[in-house]
Amino acid sequence: MIEQFIFEFFAAIGTIAFAVSGAFKGIRHRLDVLGVLVLAFVTAIGGGLVRDALLHRTPAVFIDIWPALFALVGCLLALLSNMLSKERILSWTNPESRTFLILDAIGLAAFTVTGAKLGAVSGLNIFGIILLAAITGVGGGVIRDMLVGEIPLVLNADFYATATLIGGFVFGVLYMYNFATPWPSILSFIVTLSLRLLAIWRGWKLPVL
Amino acid sequence: MIEQFIFEFFAAIGTIAFAVSGAFKGIRHRLDVLGVLVLAFVTAIGGGLVRDALLHRTPAVFIDIWPALFALVGCLLALLSNMLSKERILSWTNPESRTFLILDAIGLAAFTVTGAKLGAVSGLNIFGIILLAAITGVGGGVIRDMLVGEIPLVLNADFYATATLIGGFVFGVLYMYNFATPWPSILSFIVTLSLRLLAIWRGWKLPVL
Amino acid sequence: MIEQFIFEFFAAIGTIAFAVSGAFKGIRHRLDVLGVLVLAFVTAIGGGLVRDALLHRTPAVFIDIWPALFALVGCLLALLSNMLSKERILSWTNPESRTFLILDAIGLAAFTVTGAKLGAVSGLNIFGIILLAAITGVGGGVIRDMLVGEIPLVLNADFYATATLIGGFVFGVLYMYNFATPWPSILSFIVTLSLRLLAIWRGWKLPVL
């Protein structure tokens, strides 16, 4: 129970952080208020929507109202931060700031575990588990970038989706070898988060061919 | 029964108008005949397809053949209008014309109600109802714009998706407070249509941040 | 049984060829290793994922591991071919080569039949059958092109999706008139493949309006 609560807390952080990154991208592209709102929501909940469509579940966000509220909080934070940018208040919401990247990494790891877990309990193969982890973790960001006509960041920058894929793989393997709950979740979370934080810290990039 | 018939009539108008706008966008981007056809269909039925995937229903358009036929009619109208553009026949099909915008607004309102209603009877929360209304109303147009590499119109222009969101909200609230059928549909339709027509008439735009 | 095996063989060729085309597009856009891998997988299995989401089936690729492995083979082939490009080894994997186009056409025909068949056994109307054939056949390529910010090739070049649409139509009509299995599949496959090969050979293009 306690680990369930901690994961939901991390997922809430992730939802807020993802919404912030979407809203900032909308502001930078000079979208109107609605466009900013849409980009915030798409980034925060888009990956989960695609995942749920593939698993033919009713999207979690349509039943449980909290993620939508967290996304709204993230959107408002970004708007506020943008208005106050001269005073450098809320500067941690800036998607380039170190603090933001860490919050975003926590969200990425939490989303990865959520996706992998749903895939595993649906009886998918290891490829399905990894793919659902990745879609949950980075799918929202991909749709966000496509909406504003950019090549999705995860395709050509940083060590970001790779952390998710490895985290999903860890979950899948542990689950298949019958590790007791919640160990697959905890280890997958730690691996994803550590890899992403290392990547931020060391400036890891994947090679271009 | 009679209101059911009227809604289907409005939805048919919307399907045709949406297909016209998709076909014209394809023509303007110098796509080939197939590309124009695809853009017409995507605009007319794409929102419904995404909505049905999220609700894990078999897409309505795969069971009932009429929407596909209406989309085809819209596509042919646009092609004809494009051929006859010198003679100004069929000028009402021009997506910038006042007449077209009104027909498009009727379609938007009808699609909004369809989406909200499906969300409500599926037991979704208010956020789900609003989101399905919006996806049904503007999802096709968003895919259309993404396919030709434009930032979706609804994100940075006009008071368009906002009308849908408010219409979906109206439906959701009335439904939750147990207003008798068909009142949520009728009032949501009227609100969406009125807001959109007012926006066209007064040139409403949302502020850019 | 034997025809089932042959179709799976053709579908495997298609999965590999589609992955090759995705990987090469990623390389040409200077994506990193992960981006190339994603583009390969999206092209090879993206159409099937969208189709399965619309039919609310668990994606085939999440149950059966083979398509993912074939996609991986295609991706590795493309990377190898890119490294060896000076020596012209593996030159048949070049998406512009005649050999590659033929393999790609076989895949297109096999994917078309798979999509049409799933639509037919789900009880869809002729429009649904054709649309699912097209989504399975060209959906992956459309997502691939959208991810790198290009207007999807099928919208404005070549006689490609048209072959799929006609193949899907052939399947639907034969199925509705109760032709015995596997005749709808075989004839639909032959029609799609022949049209596509003729189009390559004769340089067919659709008119631009």
XYZ file of C-alpha atoms in Angstrom:
627
model
C 0.000 0.000 0.000
C 2.687 2.420 1.024
C 4.620 1.840 -2.219
C 1.384 2.379 -4.154
C 1.040 5.753 -2.493
C 4.655 6.696 -3.226
C 4.252 5.787 -6.899
C 1.139 7.869 -7.183
C 2.998 10.750 -5.633
C 5.813 10.392 -8.184
C 3.304 10.078 -11.025
C 1.652 13.294 -9.824
C 5.017 15.058 -9.928
C 5.496 13.701 -13.435
C 2.080 14.854 -14.601
C 2.745 18.363 -13.340
C 6.264 18.477 -14.809
C 5.127 17.156 -18.198
C 2.300 19.707 -18.293
C 4.794 22.465 -17.513
C 7.030 21.397 -20.388
C 4.054 21.281 -22.768
C 2.785 24.688 -21.695
C 6.225 26.263 -22.106
C 6.552 24.811 -25.579
C 3.164 26.303 -26.450
C 4.188 29.700 -25.097
C 7.451 29.608 -27.037
C 5.527 28.821 -30.240
C 3.255 31.819 -29.596
C 0.112 29.696 -29.393
C -3.018 31.218 -27.905
C -4.260 30.357 -24.395
C -6.134 27.306 -25.618
C -3.149 26.066 -27.591
C -0.973 26.308 -24.485
C -3.585 24.425 -22.473
C -3.871 21.717 -25.124
C -0.110 21.269 -25.314
C 0.115 21.002 -21.522
C -2.595 18.340 -21.380
C -1.308 16.434 -24.399
C 2.162 16.203 -22.893
C 0.883 15.170 -19.475
C -1.767 12.638 -20.447
C -1.266 11.903 -24.170
C 1.056 8.962 -23.618
C -1.413 7.339 -21.239
C -4.257 7.860 -23.709
C -2.390 6.096 -26.511
C -1.352 3.290 -24.141
C -4.935 2.789 -22.988
C -6.226 2.806 -26.555
C -3.731 0.040 -27.423
C -4.795 -1.963 -24.362
C -8.490 -1.205 -25.033
C -8.987 -0.005 -21.498
C -11.071 3.047 -20.768
C -8.422 5.758 -20.326
C -7.506 6.060 -16.642
C -7.792 9.815 -16.884
C -11.472 9.540 -17.876
C -12.317 7.748 -14.634
C -9.930 9.294 -12.131
C -10.070 13.095 -12.231
C -6.731 13.707 -10.433
C -4.327 13.510 -13.387
C -6.371 16.124 -15.247
C -6.223 18.392 -12.199
C -2.456 17.896 -11.858
C -2.044 18.735 -15.541
C -4.064 21.891 -14.952
C -1.811 22.789 -12.025
C 1.239 22.316 -14.247
C -0.276 24.513 -16.942
C -1.102 27.279 -14.447
C 2.378 27.066 -12.929
C 3.948 27.528 -16.349
C 1.715 30.498 -17.166
C 2.491 32.083 -13.806
C 6.196 31.423 -14.209
C 6.099 32.955 -17.676
C 4.405 36.088 -16.333
C 6.888 36.365 -13.485
C 9.940 35.434 -15.523
C 11.598 38.789 -14.925
C 11.527 38.249 -11.168
C 12.981 34.754 -11.532
C 10.319 33.397 -9.176
C 9.294 29.855 -10.076
C 12.455 29.601 -12.110
C 12.559 25.880 -11.298
C 9.661 25.428 -13.700
C 11.890 26.449 -16.587
C 12.282 23.283 -18.664
C 16.001 23.935 -18.984
C 16.641 24.323 -15.258
C 18.361 21.567 -13.325
C 15.490 21.289 -10.819
C 12.944 20.886 -13.567
C 14.966 18.169 -15.277
C 15.089 16.190 -12.031
C 11.331 16.474 -11.486
C 10.805 15.490 -15.110
C 13.080 12.466 -14.610
C 11.036 11.357 -11.590
C 7.912 11.602 -13.734
C 9.551 9.687 -16.561
C 10.480 6.845 -14.221
C 7.020 6.719 -12.634
C 5.281 6.724 -16.024
C 7.640 4.010 -17.270
C 6.688 1.744 -14.391
C 2.962 2.420 -14.863
C 3.147 1.502 -18.536
C 5.276 -1.595 -18.020
C 3.022 -2.836 -15.228
C -0.147 -2.453 -17.287
C 1.516 -4.297 -20.134
C 2.679 -7.117 -17.867
C -0.681 -7.693 -16.180
C -2.314 -7.703 -19.641
C -0.156 -10.701 -20.497
C 1.938 -9.011 -23.178
C 5.307 -10.242 -24.354
C 8.524 -8.435 -23.395
C 8.348 -6.270 -26.509
C 4.835 -5.140 -25.598
C 5.911 -4.349 -22.044
C 8.851 -2.253 -23.230
C 6.758 -0.474 -25.859
C 3.987 0.395 -23.402
C 6.569 1.667 -20.918
C 8.032 3.890 -23.622
C 4.654 5.110 -24.907
C 3.550 6.009 -21.392
C 6.856 7.699 -20.633
C 7.556 9.648 -23.811
C 4.393 9.382 -25.945
C 2.955 12.645 -24.648
C 6.149 14.516 -25.464
C 6.204 13.043 -28.960
C 2.646 14.215 -29.687
C 3.500 17.630 -28.196
C 6.442 18.042 -30.572
C 4.498 16.776 -33.588
C 1.703 19.260 -32.878
C 4.081 22.201 -33.160
C 5.837 20.790 -36.208
C 9.095 19.774 -34.570
C 10.865 16.456 -34.953
C 10.240 14.794 -31.583
C 13.090 15.575 -29.207
C 13.412 11.951 -28.119
C 14.358 10.920 -31.661
C 17.510 12.958 -31.943
C 18.583 14.366 -28.630
C 19.650 13.226 -25.275
C 19.519 9.975 -23.459
C 15.847 10.121 -22.570
C 13.681 7.450 -24.206
C 16.579 5.055 -23.826
C 16.238 5.232 -20.048
C 12.572 4.307 -20.439
C 13.290 1.401 -22.749
C 15.870 -0.035 -20.363
C 13.524 0.522 -17.424
C 10.742 -1.277 -19.264
C 13.089 -4.126 -20.104
C 14.103 -4.455 -16.435
C 10.456 -4.596 -15.404
C 9.611 -7.180 -18.042
C 12.476 -9.505 -17.185
C 11.871 -9.354 -13.422
C 8.150 -9.896 -13.945
C 8.729 -12.903 -16.165
C 11.054 -14.459 -13.599
C 8.298 -14.049 -11.041
C 9.948 -11.517 -8.789
C 7.466 -10.647 -6.059
C 5.474 -7.431 -6.303
C 6.522 -4.645 -5.873
C 10.129 -5.468 -6.761
C 9.814 -5.203 -10.544
C 8.259 -1.763 -10.078
C 10.820 -0.550 -7.572
C 13.868 -1.756 -9.490
C 12.528 -0.544 -12.822
C 11.863 2.853 -11.256
C 15.357 3.070 -9.781
C 17.047 2.005 -13.021
C 15.085 4.446 -15.178
C 15.584 7.340 -12.785
C 19.292 6.643 -12.237
C 20.018 6.357 -15.952
C 18.179 9.570 -16.699
C 19.849 11.490 -13.872
C 23.265 10.183 -14.940
C 22.477 11.257 -18.496
C 21.599 14.771 -17.306
C 24.648 14.961 -15.077
C 27.128 13.598 -17.595
C 25.520 15.066 -20.704
C 25.072 11.643 -22.316
C 23.987 11.562 -25.915
C 23.399 8.683 -28.267
C 25.664 8.517 -31.320
C 24.373 9.746 -34.660
C 25.037 7.414 -37.568
C -37.130 10.487 -32.284
C -37.569 13.757 -34.107
C -34.575 15.325 -32.307
C -32.530 12.246 -33.200
C -33.330 12.828 -36.831
C -32.470 16.525 -36.633
C -29.095 15.751 -35.010
C -28.265 13.256 -37.697
C -29.125 15.851 -40.279
C -26.790 18.363 -38.617
C -24.054 15.740 -38.301
C -24.424 15.007 -42.022
C -23.975 18.712 -42.790
C -20.892 18.673 -40.585
C -19.417 15.612 -42.249
C -19.823 17.203 -45.662
C -18.426 20.561 -44.531
C -15.446 18.984 -42.796
C -14.680 16.885 -45.881
C -14.834 20.030 -48.024
C -12.324 21.805 -45.782
C -9.998 18.785 -45.872
C -10.207 18.458 -49.637
C -9.494 22.161 -50.151
C -6.464 21.960 -47.893
C -5.207 19.020 -49.951
C -5.737 20.923 -53.192
C -3.912 23.966 -51.828
C -0.966 21.774 -50.848
C -0.835 20.330 -54.368
C -1.504 16.772 -53.233
C -2.527 14.206 -55.794
C -6.111 12.950 -56.116
C -5.630 10.311 -53.448
C -4.056 12.789 -51.059
C -7.050 15.105 -51.471
C -9.411 12.198 -50.831
C -7.472 11.133 -47.739
C -7.457 14.641 -46.322
C -11.201 14.956 -46.898
C -11.921 11.675 -45.114
C -9.468 12.300 -42.303
C -11.056 15.658 -41.548
C -14.594 14.326 -41.705
C -14.202 11.077 -39.774
C -10.773 11.196 -38.096
C -12.058 12.736 -34.873
C -14.705 10.045 -34.534
C -12.138 7.316 -35.162
C -9.858 8.561 -32.375
C -12.828 8.959 -30.038
C -14.020 5.419 -30.741
C -10.517 4.020 -30.247
C -10.385 5.703 -26.823
C -13.808 4.302 -25.923
C -12.923 0.914 -27.420
C -16.058 0.866 -29.508
C -16.011 -0.343 -33.077
C -15.843 2.920 -35.046
C -19.360 4.041 -35.965
C -18.228 4.704 -39.510
C -17.250 1.030 -39.943
C -20.813 -0.095 -39.245
C -22.920 2.704 -40.674
C -21.935 3.512 -44.252
C -23.586 6.977 -44.395
C -20.801 9.123 -42.915
C -18.348 7.735 -45.455
C -20.763 8.581 -48.244
C -21.279 12.107 -46.902
C -17.508 12.554 -46.729
C -17.294 11.428 -50.343
C -19.974 13.965 -51.285
C -17.969 16.695 -49.552
C -14.819 15.678 -51.366
C -16.551 15.683 -54.757
C -18.145 19.079 -54.032
C -14.728 20.538 -53.266
C -13.184 19.093 -56.431
C -16.093 20.406 -58.506
C -15.917 23.795 -56.841
C -12.186 23.938 -57.496
C -12.723 23.158 -61.189
C -15.463 25.748 -61.492
C -13.758 28.367 -59.358
C -13.556 30.853 -62.224
C -17.323 30.834 -62.622
C -17.851 31.325 -58.879
C -20.404 28.510 -58.852
C -20.351 26.578 -55.594
C -18.504 29.490 -54.035
C -20.198 28.669 -50.725
C -17.923 25.639 -50.472
C -14.909 27.925 -50.177
C -13.654 27.425 -46.617
C -13.258 31.168 -46.210
C -16.802 32.028 -47.285
C -19.365 33.084 -44.694
C -21.797 30.348 -45.757
C -19.187 27.668 -45.390
C -18.202 28.860 -41.918
C -21.839 28.621 -40.794
C -22.231 25.085 -42.141
C -18.933 24.168 -40.504
C -20.178 25.628 -37.208
C -23.327 23.505 -37.390
C -21.149 20.457 -37.914
C -18.885 21.435 -35.034
C -21.858 21.730 -32.686
C -23.352 18.413 -33.813
C -20.009 16.590 -33.459
C -19.506 18.128 -30.030
C -22.826 16.764 -28.823
C -22.139 13.315 -30.286
C -18.796 13.095 -28.525
C -20.079 14.413 -25.198
C -23.035 12.036 -25.262
C -20.889 8.971 -25.943
C -18.595 9.997 -23.120
C -21.486 10.506 -20.733
C -23.201 7.183 -21.419
C -19.800 5.454 -21.015
C -19.731 6.763 -17.446
C -16.747 9.087 -17.892
C -15.955 11.999 -15.594
C -16.505 15.602 -16.684
C -12.956 15.826 -18.038
C -13.537 12.763 -20.204
C -16.826 14.147 -21.505
C -15.227 17.468 -22.441
C -12.224 15.785 -24.034
C -14.349 13.431 -26.144
C -16.504 16.353 -27.255
C -13.366 18.205 -28.335
C -11.774 15.199 -30.033
C -14.960 14.511 -31.985
C -15.346 18.169 -32.894
C -11.822 19.192 -33.816
C -9.746 15.971 -33.882
C -10.215 15.454 -37.607
C -9.029 18.978 -38.361
C -5.986 18.522 -36.147
C -4.931 15.348 -37.982
C -5.582 17.091 -41.310
C -3.229 19.939 -40.389
C -0.564 17.603 -38.993
C -0.609 15.547 -42.211
C 0.309 18.580 -44.312
C 2.906 19.795 -41.831
C 1.014 22.764 -40.423
C 0.575 23.616 -36.771
C -3.079 22.739 -36.149
C -5.266 25.783 -36.717
C -7.189 25.246 -33.500
C -4.027 25.757 -31.451
C -3.325 29.297 -32.511
C -6.204 30.832 -34.332
C -9.772 31.714 -33.768
C -12.305 30.850 -31.169
C -13.061 27.373 -32.442
C -12.065 24.543 -30.116
C -13.061 26.760 -27.194
C -16.679 26.629 -28.339
C -16.465 22.838 -28.312
C -14.911 22.694 -24.865
C -17.617 24.925 -23.417
C -20.298 22.934 -25.233
C -18.884 19.704 -23.818
C -18.798 21.233 -20.355
C -22.449 22.279 -20.645
C -23.427 18.759 -21.671
C -21.453 17.194 -18.862
C -22.901 19.399 -16.148
C -26.505 19.017 -17.320
C -26.062 15.260 -17.633
C -24.628 14.966 -14.151
C -27.511 16.928 -12.705
C -29.865 14.477 -14.399
C -31.477 16.804 -16.876
C -33.893 14.751 -18.953
C -32.834 13.607 -22.425
C -32.628 15.341 -24.887
C -32.024 18.592 -22.977
C -28.291 18.191 -22.422
C -27.888 17.576 -26.153
C -30.079 20.466 -27.221
C -28.568 23.027 -24.863
C -25.002 21.896 -25.562
C -25.707 22.176 -29.284
C -27.166 25.659 -28.951
C -24.300 26.898 -26.748
C -21.589 25.528 -29.041
C -23.228 26.840 -32.196
C -23.990 30.269 -30.725
C -20.463 30.738 -29.391
C -18.932 29.728 -32.697
C -21.260 31.957 -34.739
C -20.611 34.877 -32.406
C -16.875 34.243 -32.777
C -17.182 34.327 -36.575
C -19.368 37.414 -36.512
C -17.282 39.375 -33.992
C -13.876 38.040 -35.068
C -13.113 36.691 -31.583
C -9.616 35.482 -30.953
C -8.001 34.076 -27.834
C -5.102 36.088 -26.396
C -1.530 35.024 -27.122
C 0.727 34.951 -24.084
C -2.552 -24.180 -43.874
C -0.035 -23.892 -46.683
C -1.482 -20.542 -47.815
C -1.388 -19.348 -44.204
C 2.313 -20.103 -44.120
C 2.966 -18.349 -47.411
C 1.145 -15.229 -46.231
C 3.156 -15.155 -43.050
C 6.300 -15.449 -45.109
C 5.237 -12.487 -47.260
C 4.261 -10.490 -44.180
C 7.720 -11.184 -42.714
C 9.330 -9.848 -45.904
C 7.111 -6.782 -45.601
C 7.992 -6.201 -41.963
C 11.690 -6.334 -42.763
C 11.372 -4.113 -45.834
C 9.247 -1.531 -43.987
C 11.741 -1.456 -41.120
C 14.561 -0.914 -43.607
C 12.757 2.044 -45.160
C 12.103 3.544 -41.719
C 15.685 3.101 -40.587
C 17.051 4.684 -43.760
C 14.759 7.664 -43.333
C 16.044 8.053 -39.782
C 19.643 7.874 -40.938
C 19.006 10.436 -43.652
C 17.473 12.803 -41.067
C 20.577 12.416 -38.876
C 18.635 10.934 -35.975
C 20.545 9.196 -33.215
C 20.619 5.397 -32.860
C 17.398 5.328 -30.879
C 15.633 7.578 -33.385
C 16.622 5.232 -36.206
C 15.355 2.254 -34.222
C 12.066 4.002 -33.448
C 11.521 4.957 -37.067
C 12.215 1.382 -38.176
C 9.733 -0.060 -35.689
C 7.095 2.602 -36.325
C 7.188 1.935 -40.054
C 7.085 -1.827 -39.649
C 4.435 -2.185 -36.970
C 2.769 1.245 -36.603
C 0.028 0.534 -39.118
C -0.895 -2.688 -37.338
C -0.970 -0.920 -33.980
C -3.423 1.716 -35.219
C -5.557 -0.960 -36.877
C -5.684 -3.032 -33.702
C -6.546 0.034 -31.609
C -9.482 0.729 -33.953
C -10.633 -2.886 -33.727
C -10.008 -2.932 -29.962
C -7.922 -6.088 -30.231
C -4.736 -6.487 -28.269
C -2.059 -5.596 -30.825
C -0.841 -8.755 -32.545
C 2.741 -7.652 -32.058
C 2.285 -7.638 -28.270
C 1.393 -11.342 -28.271
C 3.474 -12.738 -31.107
C 7.130 -11.727 -30.791
C 8.116 -12.476 -34.414
C 7.131 -9.191 -36.082
C 9.232 -7.271 -33.556
C 12.195 -9.507 -34.310
C 11.731 -9.077 -38.059
C 11.599 -5.317 -37.566
C 14.834 -5.537 -35.620
C 16.396 -7.528 -38.456
C 15.322 -4.858 -40.915
C 16.780 -2.127 -38.733
C 20.113 -3.957 -38.390
C 20.220 -4.624 -42.138
C 19.764 -0.918 -42.831
C 22.476 0.072 -40.348
C 24.852 -2.498 -41.833
C 24.030 -1.428 -45.367
C 24.644 2.193 -44.389
C 28.055 1.321 -42.944
C 28.993 -0.711 -46.010
C 27.524 1.684 -48.532
C 30.887 2.363 -50.138
C 31.313 -1.311 -50.980
C 27.791 -1.539 -52.444
C 27.145 -4.680 -50.446
C 23.522 -4.952 -49.374
C 22.691 -2.377 -52.020
C 19.307 -4.078 -52.463
C 18.298 -2.597 -49.102
C 18.530 0.897 -50.542
C 14.923 2.141 -50.582
C 15.409 3.465 -54.097
C 16.702 0.205 -55.556
C 14.474 -1.902 -57.798
C 14.911 -4.984 -55.598
C 13.876 -3.113 -52.499
C 10.768 -1.718 -54.178
C 9.690 -5.233 -55.134
C 10.170 -6.554 -51.601
C 8.320 -3.515 -50.288
C 5.466 -4.224 -52.752
C 5.194 -7.806 -51.488
C 4.950 -6.476 -47.957
C 2.352 -3.913 -48.961
C 0.182 -6.611 -50.535
C 0.533 -8.943 -47.541
C -0.285 -6.155 -45.067
C -3.284 -5.123 -47.184
C -4.720 -8.625 -47.027
C -4.123 -8.895 -43.268
C -5.955 -5.614 -42.638
C -8.846 -6.383 -44.962
C -9.306 -9.845 -43.472
C -9.399 -8.572 -39.888
C -11.940 -5.961 -40.927
C -14.097 -8.530 -42.696
C -14.177 -11.058 -39.852
C -15.040 -8.175 -37.470
C -18.201 -7.632 -39.514
C -17.278 -4.186 -40.844
C -18.831 -2.596 -43.902
C -16.914 -2.273 -47.173
C -15.592 1.149 -46.176
C -14.206 -0.255 -42.944
C -12.556 -3.153 -44.763
C -10.882 -0.826 -47.258
C -9.787 1.606 -44.541
C -8.272 -1.128 -42.382
C -6.449 -2.541 -45.404
C -5.021 0.909 -46.101
C -4.108 1.631 -42.473
C -2.318 -1.711 -42.185
C -0.558 -1.219 -45.504
C 0.502 2.414 -45.362
C -0.225 3.605 -41.809
C 3.274 2.872 -40.570
C 4.823 4.866 -43.400
C 2.515 7.788 -42.702
C 3.530 7.934 -39.031
C 7.206 7.594 -40.070
C 6.938 10.614 -42.352
C 4.988 12.674 -39.813
C 7.617 11.978 -37.146
C 10.351 13.535 -39.270
C 8.189 16.460 -40.340
C 7.560 15.418 -43.930
C 4.232 15.376 -45.694
C 3.477 11.647 -45.935
C 4.795 10.277 -49.208
C 1.567 8.423 -49.952
C -0.349 11.707 -50.095
C 1.497 13.212 -53.005
C 3.670 10.712 -54.744
C 3.385 7.507 -56.631
C 0.683 4.964 -57.050
C 1.112 3.316 -53.688
C -1.822 3.670 -51.320
C -4.107 3.394 -54.324
C -2.962 -0.190 -54.853
C -3.893 -0.920 -51.234
C -7.299 0.693 -51.523
C -8.129 -1.299 -54.635
C -6.804 -4.480 -53.026
C -8.969 -3.851 -49.959
C -11.972 -3.238 -52.182
C -11.382 -6.523 -54.026
C -11.191 -8.387 -50.729
C -14.348 -6.760 -49.413
C -16.417 -7.494 -52.501
C -15.302 -11.121 -52.755
C -15.901 -11.631 -49.051
C -19.375 -10.160 -49.224
C -20.271 -12.422 -52.123
C -19.162 -15.380 -50.024
C -16.180 -16.475 -52.035
C -14.609 -19.400 -50.226
C -11.521 -18.825 -48.094
C -8.741 -18.277 -49.095
C -9.832 -16.804 -52.437
C -10.529 -13.267 -51.247
C -7.047 -13.190 -49.694
C -5.290 -14.641 -52.718
C -6.998 -12.448 -55.288
C -6.652 -9.318 -53.165
C -2.949 -10.072 -52.739
C -2.436 -10.589 -56.457
C -4.329 -7.427 -57.408
C -2.466 -5.237 -54.905
C 0.929 -6.635 -55.819
C 0.322 -6.453 -59.573
C -0.916 -2.879 -59.425
C 2.041 -1.792 -57.328
C 4.572 -3.574 -59.542
C 2.980 -2.116 -62.655
C 3.138 1.311 -61.039
C 6.862 0.886 -60.312
C 7.554 -0.458 -63.775
C 5.526 2.148 -65.674
C 6.198 5.063 -63.322
C 2.487 5.618 -62.658
C 1.538 8.732 -60.767
C -1.836 10.091 -59.761
C -2.814 13.446 -61.264
C -2.408 16.602 -59.184
C -5.413 18.900 -59.275
